[in-house]
Amino acid sequence: MTNIQSLIAQLTLEEKAALCTGATPWTTLPVDRLDIPPLVVSDGPHGVRFQKDIHTLNTESYPATCFPTASCLASTWDVDLLREMGHALAEECIALGVDVLLGPGVNMKRSPLGGRNFEYLSEDPYLAGELAAGLIDGIQGKGVGASLKHFAANNQEFQRFSISAELDERTLREIYLPAFETAVKKAKPWTVMCAYNKLNGAYCSEHHEMLVDILKEEWGFEGFVVSDWGAVHDRVASLKGGLDLEMPGPREHRVKAVVEAVRAGKLDEAVLDEAVRRILYIVFRAWQTPKGGSFDIQTHHRLAQKIAAEGMVLLKNDGILPLQGHRRIAVIGRAAKKPHIQGGGSSQVNPTLVATPFDELQSRAGGVELTYAPGYPADESIHQGLIDEAVVQAQAADLALLYIALPADKESEGYDRTDLDLTGQQTALIQAVAKAQPKTIVILNNGAPVAMSAWIDGVAAVLEAWMMGQAGGAAIADVLFGAVNPSGKLAETFPIKVSDTPAHINWPGGDGVVRYGEGIFIGYRYYDAKEMPVLFPFGHGLSYTTFTYSNPRLPAAAFDDVDGVTITVDVTNTGSVAGKEIVQVYVSDQKSGLARPPKELKGFSKVELQQGETKTVSIHLDFRAFAYYHPGYQRWITETGDFDILVGASATDIRCRQTVKLRSTLNLPCRLNKESTMREWLDDPRGVSVLMPVFQLMLAQSNQVFSGDAHSESANRDLLSLILDMPLLSILSFQQSTLPMPAEEMVDGLLEQVRSME
Ligand code: BGC
């Protein structure tokens, strides 16, 4: 292994500065005299977009497999499948000469309007973290690096280069960081890409607390931090903040600025050396994987088909699917012939092949006659003639399949969506066709939720086929005909309307600031807390079979937080075909010091069951499954008490519930102080023991005042509720005349006693 320290010692200051900024938009600086090779990076995330000309930013790329985008990947809930996809991505990187693939993206879907939501996995940090870890593990298992992005709180496109995401520490820790944290700790990505935006006022590219304190020190990240392309504003400040590699390059003035800052004593050379060390560590790691050769286009296409089929979500089915016994099917919608496979922006892959939905149907349809009508144009214009034509065909057929894709420019990097709607023409088309043909099935291609209230009641089935990748057209046919039993479940809530969504009144911010006013309550955490109906809940997805859950069990009635606990349940396929069920485990804290979401996903498992088969599913829940981040203690804490463990088929379809007592083993420092209220004293185990004698005295005195019949428990209760939220010091001050010493001294004494018990 190359001795990196000795190389650093041999590099000139100019070379070191130049190594920390790209040599081209996609490569780092090679230093021939020391045999330091360049590192080649490429987008990402759902396929390799490796440019034929590495000196340009957005020109033609080599053909590569376009896998489904992240919304579809997440709906598989299948960590192993994502690992398999990671292997395939790595094989393509190796063949094309790419060292690091720029993905996956794990930012939370704070609002369904986020322009890049199709590139992100989920509204739930646990699910996103587990899936990303699987994908990274797959890529890196073959000796190619991943780049986990965009770190952090990059949840919208509006003012994306400058906006400051303003959020409190608990929200950051519980919602916006854990997917990164899990992926970093479990899968050790070679690189992490910082976000464009500011986080609480500081650019993510200069954010020492995020890049150094949390990512590198607390989580132990060993690779390098790369800027998003163009995210650096002040190179010296970014180096000090922990940003190792600036991209894209070349940027001569940046190199010069770093050299001058070191010479002027404004930048410690050790900081530069550390960035170089991290970059070289990855450069040489990548170098150990020889590049070149080819990849198997057909095998990867079939894998993309399998993943697309696993990620498609059957949202509604009145029994019409899977298709059987029809003689004439009207195929309507231009997406049947012009497949919508991915979103806009830097992630756009040049596919090796593209499966056309209509042709794939045809190849499975046997003697069934298929007709075709485009139904709607590529843009948002209205063409009544196309609707009329489609209606005629639908009436003449036994059944209508409506392929509806959002216009390609609706979902892209660079800007957010303004609404959740299909185009006016598409809505009118669905309504008209469904009226003429009750057996109408809608197949959707989009990267994020769309509104459906205007038409969903009139159609027989809805299949969410997502931005399905290059083989998605074949996957749709597999699902429609039942060759694949759908098993995908939503990794994000489909709201009824945009004004229902958690971030609605704080979206997208303005004047440089977006306030995350909903705090920890995003996605189903919000809809649960508000008891608000949704179109389709988080975790929802239908199958052609049915599953029952039975015999939920825990090993004991209580457990220590550090041990965690395992919930076990039996799942049976009670229908008539084989299928897969995604078992979801949510944890609900019955009582906690700070408000918590009604329930949170903390485990899941995807099981395949033959007809009539039963399998036992065990899911372990660790310390973090029960903990929450306490800003006062600045750490994850558990509290002794009862938790409900909910096992369900979706966030709103809970099949069994077990209650268990958690024993917290934490010995937290006492946070009582002179301002602490009576309630805080009584809630603190040490506080209550010290305060009790004083408290008894106070009650006795108050009983003397309110004597007679009222001298009763209810009088004590009244007094207690009156004083519970008053500072102890104020209560005692009001009773100063009855106290043996000044109230302040008395509280000081009590505090001292409490601290002596720590
Ligand atoms: C995107 C990144 C991407 C990079 C390189 C940026 O605009 O935000 O996700 O990896 O460009 O293309």
mmCIF file of C-alpha atoms in Angstrom, residues 49 62 298 305 393 465:
data_model
loop_
_atom_site.group_PDB
_atom_site.id
_atom_site.type_symbol
_atom_site.label_atom_id
_atom_site.label_comp_id
_atom_site.label_asym_id
_atom_site.label_seq_id
_atom_site.Cartn_x
_atom_site.Cartn_y
_atom_site.Cartn_z
ATOM 1 C CA ARG A 49 -23.655 9.079 -16.855
ATOM 2 C CA TYR A 62 -21.621 6.655 -22.915
ATOM 3 C CA GLN A 298 -28.730 -7.839 -21.457
ATOM 4 C CA GLN A 305 -36.610 -4.943 -15.223
ATOM 5 C CA GLN A 393 -61.315 2.976 -28.631
ATOM 6 C CA ALA A 465 -44.887 2.556 -12.128
#
